[in-house]
Amino acid sequence: MTSATTEPTQPAPVPASPADPASPVVSASRAVVVGDDGLARCSWSASDAEYRRYHDEEWGREQRDSRALYEKLCLEGFQAGLSWITILRRRPAFREVFHGFDVEAVASMTEDDVERLLQDARIIRHRGKITATISNARAVLALDVPLNDLMWSFAPAATDHRRPRAWSEVPAVTAESTALSKELRRRGLRFVGPTTMYALMQATGMVDDHFEGCFRA
């Protein structure tokens, strides 16, 4: 268990999202693989059934619901320093302990809740990330615009984004994710670094990084 209470200034040198060629489950030489069902998919999803379901049903689909975006923002923050599959497998427990990521319910959580969650082995027991989830909920409630409108205002125009054909064409950080990170930090949110925000943009369809040839492209 990590007991750090401060946010790292740089993300750990591990995958920031499923679609990261540094991941041990990814073949760096193959962007797309064909599964036993005959469908071509981004290769990062090939080695795990839950990754494949996530790739097929969620990753890259437009998500504009503010509650769902708050959940994704929190889970991407918990992922920093870990693999995404670690978070994905724990997502049901995260949803349980954080009241379905209802912003008002999370914002009302107390230090007693933090101490209780630090003992819950079903989630990531990192004090800084737990407290950030709560303080981020309070920051979201204080926004003068809906969270979905704020976040999507930083999405690049679809015409400005070319679908990748190789791992070398998938960035870790972009000007848009850097700008989004800066704005969220200005508004009091934590664990929202530029790399984390680009992973969120990929996951929520703000950019479409399904490789050319993937059936979801």
Short mmCIF file of N, CA, C and O in Angstrom, two decimals, residues 115-171:
data_model
loop_
_atom_site.label_atom_id
_atom_site.label_comp_id
_atom_site.label_asym_id
_atom_site.label_seq_id
_atom_site.Cartn_x
_atom_site.Cartn_y
_atom_site.Cartn_z
N GLU A 115 -10.17 7.01 5.95
CA GLU A 115 -9.50 6.00 6.77
C GLU A 115 -10.09 4.62 6.52
O GLU A 115 -9.36 3.62 6.47
N ARG A 116 -11.41 4.56 6.34
CA ARG A 116 -12.05 3.28 6.05
C ARG A 116 -11.59 2.73 4.71
O ARG A 116 -11.28 1.53 4.59
N LEU A 117 -11.51 3.59 3.69
CA LEU A 117 -11.11 3.13 2.36
C LEU A 117 -9.65 2.71 2.32
O LEU A 117 -9.28 1.84 1.51
N LEU A 118 -8.84 3.29 3.17
CA LEU A 118 -7.43 2.89 3.22
C LEU A 118 -7.26 1.45 3.72
O LEU A 118 -6.18 0.87 3.55
N GLN A 119 -8.31 0.90 4.29
CA GLN A 119 -8.27 -0.49 4.75
C GLN A 119 -8.97 -1.44 3.79
O GLN A 119 -9.02 -2.65 4.05
N ASP A 120 -9.50 -0.91 2.69
CA ASP A 120 -10.28 -1.73 1.76
C ASP A 120 -9.38 -2.24 0.64
O ASP A 120 -9.03 -1.50 -0.29
N ALA A 121 -9.02 -3.50 0.71
CA ALA A 121 -8.08 -4.09 -0.25
C ALA A 121 -8.67 -4.25 -1.64
O ALA A 121 -7.94 -4.58 -2.58
N ARG A 122 -9.95 -3.99 -1.82
CA ARG A 122 -10.57 -4.16 -3.14
C ARG A 122 -10.24 -3.00 -4.07
O ARG A 122 -10.44 -3.11 -5.28
N ILE A 123 -9.79 -1.88 -3.52
CA ILE A 123 -9.45 -0.72 -4.34
C ILE A 123 -7.96 -0.43 -4.21
O ILE A 123 -7.22 -1.19 -3.59
N ILE A 124 -7.52 0.68 -4.80
CA ILE A 124 -6.13 1.12 -4.67
C ILE A 124 -6.04 1.98 -3.41
O ILE A 124 -6.63 3.05 -3.34
N ARG A 125 -5.29 1.51 -2.43
CA ARG A 125 -5.26 2.18 -1.13
C ARG A 125 -4.15 3.23 -1.10
O ARG A 125 -3.10 3.05 -0.49
N HIS A 126 -4.40 4.31 -1.78
CA HIS A 126 -3.45 5.42 -1.90
C HIS A 126 -4.14 6.66 -1.35
O HIS A 126 -5.13 7.15 -1.91
N ARG A 127 -3.66 7.17 -0.23
CA ARG A 127 -4.33 8.27 0.44
C ARG A 127 -4.51 9.48 -0.48
O ARG A 127 -5.58 10.09 -0.53
N GLY A 128 -3.46 9.84 -1.20
CA GLY A 128 -3.54 11.01 -2.06
C GLY A 128 -4.60 10.88 -3.12
O GLY A 128 -5.33 11.84 -3.42
N LYS A 129 -4.75 9.69 -3.71
CA LYS A 129 -5.73 9.48 -4.77
C LYS A 129 -7.15 9.41 -4.20
O LYS A 129 -8.10 9.89 -4.84
N ILE A 130 -7.29 8.84 -3.02
CA ILE A 130 -8.60 8.80 -2.38
C ILE A 130 -9.06 10.21 -2.02
O ILE A 130 -10.20 10.60 -2.31
N THR A 131 -8.18 10.98 -1.39
CA THR A 131 -8.57 12.34 -1.01
C THR A 131 -8.79 13.22 -2.24
O THR A 131 -9.66 14.10 -2.23
N ALA A 132 -8.04 12.97 -3.31
CA ALA A 132 -8.24 13.74 -4.54
C ALA A 132 -9.60 13.45 -5.14
O ALA A 132 -10.26 14.35 -5.69
N THR A 133 -10.06 12.21 -5.06
CA THR A 133 -11.39 11.87 -5.58
C THR A 133 -12.46 12.69 -4.87
O THR A 133 -13.40 13.20 -5.50
N ILE A 134 -12.30 12.85 -3.57
CA ILE A 134 -13.27 13.62 -2.79
C ILE A 134 -13.14 15.11 -3.08
O ILE A 134 -14.13 15.81 -3.33
N SER A 135 -11.91 15.62 -3.05
CA SER A 135 -11.73 17.06 -3.31
C SER A 135 -12.09 17.41 -4.74
O SER A 135 -12.59 18.51 -5.02
N ASN A 136 -11.86 16.49 -5.68
CA ASN A 136 -12.25 16.75 -7.07
C ASN A 136 -13.77 16.84 -7.21
O ASN A 136 -14.29 17.63 -8.01
N ALA A 137 -14.50 16.04 -6.43
CA ALA A 137 -15.96 16.14 -6.46
C ALA A 137 -16.39 17.53 -5.99
O ALA A 137 -17.30 18.14 -6.58
N ARG A 138 -15.76 18.02 -4.95
CA ARG A 138 -16.10 19.36 -4.46
C ARG A 138 -15.75 20.43 -5.49
O ARG A 138 -16.49 21.40 -5.67
N ALA A 139 -14.63 20.23 -6.18
CA ALA A 139 -14.24 21.18 -7.22
C ALA A 139 -15.22 21.15 -8.38
O ALA A 139 -15.54 22.19 -8.97
N VAL A 140 -15.71 19.96 -8.73
CA VAL A 140 -16.70 19.84 -9.81
C VAL A 140 -17.98 20.57 -9.43
O VAL A 140 -18.58 21.28 -10.25
N LEU A 141 -18.41 20.43 -8.18
CA LEU A 141 -19.63 21.12 -7.74
C LEU A 141 -19.47 22.64 -7.79
O LEU A 141 -20.46 23.36 -7.95
N ALA A 142 -18.24 23.10 -7.65
CA ALA A 142 -17.98 24.55 -7.65
C ALA A 142 -17.83 25.13 -9.06
O ALA A 142 -17.73 26.34 -9.21
N LEU A 143 -17.84 24.28 -10.09
CA LEU A 143 -17.67 24.77 -11.46
C LEU A 143 -18.83 25.68 -11.86
O LEU A 143 -19.97 25.47 -11.45
N ASP A 144 -18.51 26.64 -12.70
CA ASP A 144 -19.55 27.53 -13.22
C ASP A 144 -20.10 27.06 -14.56
O ASP A 144 -20.93 27.73 -15.17
N VAL A 145 -19.61 25.92 -15.03
CA VAL A 145 -20.10 25.28 -16.25
C VAL A 145 -20.20 23.79 -15.98
O VAL A 145 -19.50 23.26 -15.11
N PRO A 146 -21.06 23.06 -16.68
CA PRO A 146 -21.12 21.61 -16.50
C PRO A 146 -19.77 20.97 -16.84
O PRO A 146 -19.08 21.43 -17.76
N LEU A 147 -19.42 19.93 -16.10
CA LEU A 147 -18.13 19.28 -16.33
C LEU A 147 -18.00 18.78 -17.77
O LEU A 147 -16.93 18.90 -18.37
N ASN A 148 -19.07 18.23 -18.34
CA ASN A 148 -18.97 17.72 -19.70
C ASN A 148 -18.67 18.83 -20.69
O ASN A 148 -17.87 18.67 -21.61
N ASP A 149 -19.32 19.99 -20.51
CA ASP A 149 -19.05 21.11 -21.41
C ASP A 149 -17.61 21.59 -21.28
O ASP A 149 -16.95 21.90 -22.28
N LEU A 150 -17.13 21.67 -20.05
CA LEU A 150 -15.76 22.11 -19.82
C LEU A 150 -14.76 21.17 -20.47
O LEU A 150 -13.87 21.61 -21.22
N MET A 151 -14.90 19.88 -20.23
CA MET A 151 -13.92 18.92 -20.73
C MET A 151 -13.97 18.82 -22.25
O MET A 151 -12.93 18.80 -22.92
N TRP A 152 -15.18 18.76 -22.81
CA TRP A 152 -15.29 18.61 -24.25
C TRP A 152 -14.87 19.87 -25.01
O TRP A 152 -14.58 19.80 -26.21
N SER A 153 -14.80 21.00 -24.33
CA SER A 153 -14.34 22.21 -25.01
C SER A 153 -12.87 22.12 -25.39
O SER A 153 -12.40 22.90 -26.22
N PHE A 154 -12.16 21.14 -24.83
CA PHE A 154 -10.74 20.96 -25.15
C PHE A 154 -10.51 19.83 -26.16
O PHE A 154 -9.37 19.56 -26.53
N ALA A 155 -11.57 19.18 -26.59
CA ALA A 155 -11.42 18.11 -27.57
C ALA A 155 -11.03 18.70 -28.93
O ALA A 155 -11.62 19.68 -29.37
N PRO A 156 -10.04 18.11 -29.59
CA PRO A 156 -9.66 18.62 -30.91
C PRO A 156 -10.75 18.33 -31.93
O PRO A 156 -11.52 17.38 -31.78
N ALA A 157 -10.81 19.15 -32.96
CA ALA A 157 -11.75 18.88 -34.05
C ALA A 157 -11.39 17.55 -34.70
O ALA A 157 -10.22 17.22 -34.85
N ALA A 158 -12.41 16.79 -35.05
CA ALA A 158 -12.17 15.48 -35.65
C ALA A 158 -11.29 15.58 -36.89
O ALA A 158 -10.47 14.70 -37.17
N THR A 159 -11.42 16.68 -37.61
CA THR A 159 -10.62 16.85 -38.83
C THR A 159 -9.15 17.10 -38.54
O THR A 159 -8.31 16.99 -39.43
N ASP A 160 -8.85 17.45 -37.27
CA ASP A 160 -7.46 17.72 -36.89
C ASP A 160 -6.75 16.47 -36.38
O ASP A 160 -5.56 16.52 -36.07
N HIS A 161 -7.50 15.36 -36.28
CA HIS A 161 -6.92 14.15 -35.68
C HIS A 161 -6.89 13.03 -36.71
O HIS A 161 -7.94 12.64 -37.23
N ARG A 162 -5.69 12.53 -37.00
CA ARG A 162 -5.56 11.43 -37.97
C ARG A 162 -5.52 10.10 -37.24
O ARG A 162 -4.81 9.95 -36.24
N ARG A 163 -6.27 9.15 -37.74
CA ARG A 163 -6.28 7.83 -37.11
C ARG A 163 -4.90 7.19 -37.19
O ARG A 163 -4.27 7.15 -38.26
N PRO A 164 -4.38 6.68 -36.06
CA PRO A 164 -3.03 6.10 -36.09
C PRO A 164 -2.99 4.78 -36.84
O PRO A 164 -3.96 4.01 -36.86
N ARG A 165 -1.84 4.54 -37.44
CA ARG A 165 -1.61 3.27 -38.13
C ARG A 165 -0.47 2.47 -37.51
O ARG A 165 -0.27 1.32 -37.86
N ALA A 166 0.26 3.08 -36.59
CA ALA A 166 1.38 2.43 -35.92
C ALA A 166 1.51 3.01 -34.52
O ALA A 166 1.03 4.11 -34.24
N TRP A 167 2.15 2.27 -33.64
CA TRP A 167 2.32 2.75 -32.26
C TRP A 167 3.06 4.08 -32.22
O TRP A 167 2.79 4.91 -31.35
N SER A 168 3.97 4.28 -33.14
CA SER A 168 4.73 5.52 -33.14
C SER A 168 3.88 6.75 -33.42
O SER A 168 4.31 7.88 -33.18
N GLU A 169 2.66 6.54 -33.90
CA GLU A 169 1.76 7.65 -34.21
C GLU A 169 0.80 7.96 -33.07
O GLU A 169 -0.03 8.86 -33.20
N VAL A 170 0.91 7.23 -31.96
CA VAL A 170 0.03 7.47 -30.81
C VAL A 170 0.80 8.31 -29.78
O VAL A 170 1.76 7.83 -29.19
N PRO A 171 0.38 9.55 -29.55
CA PRO A 171 1.10 10.39 -28.60
C PRO A 171 0.75 10.03 -27.16
O PRO A 171 -0.27 9.38 -26.90
#
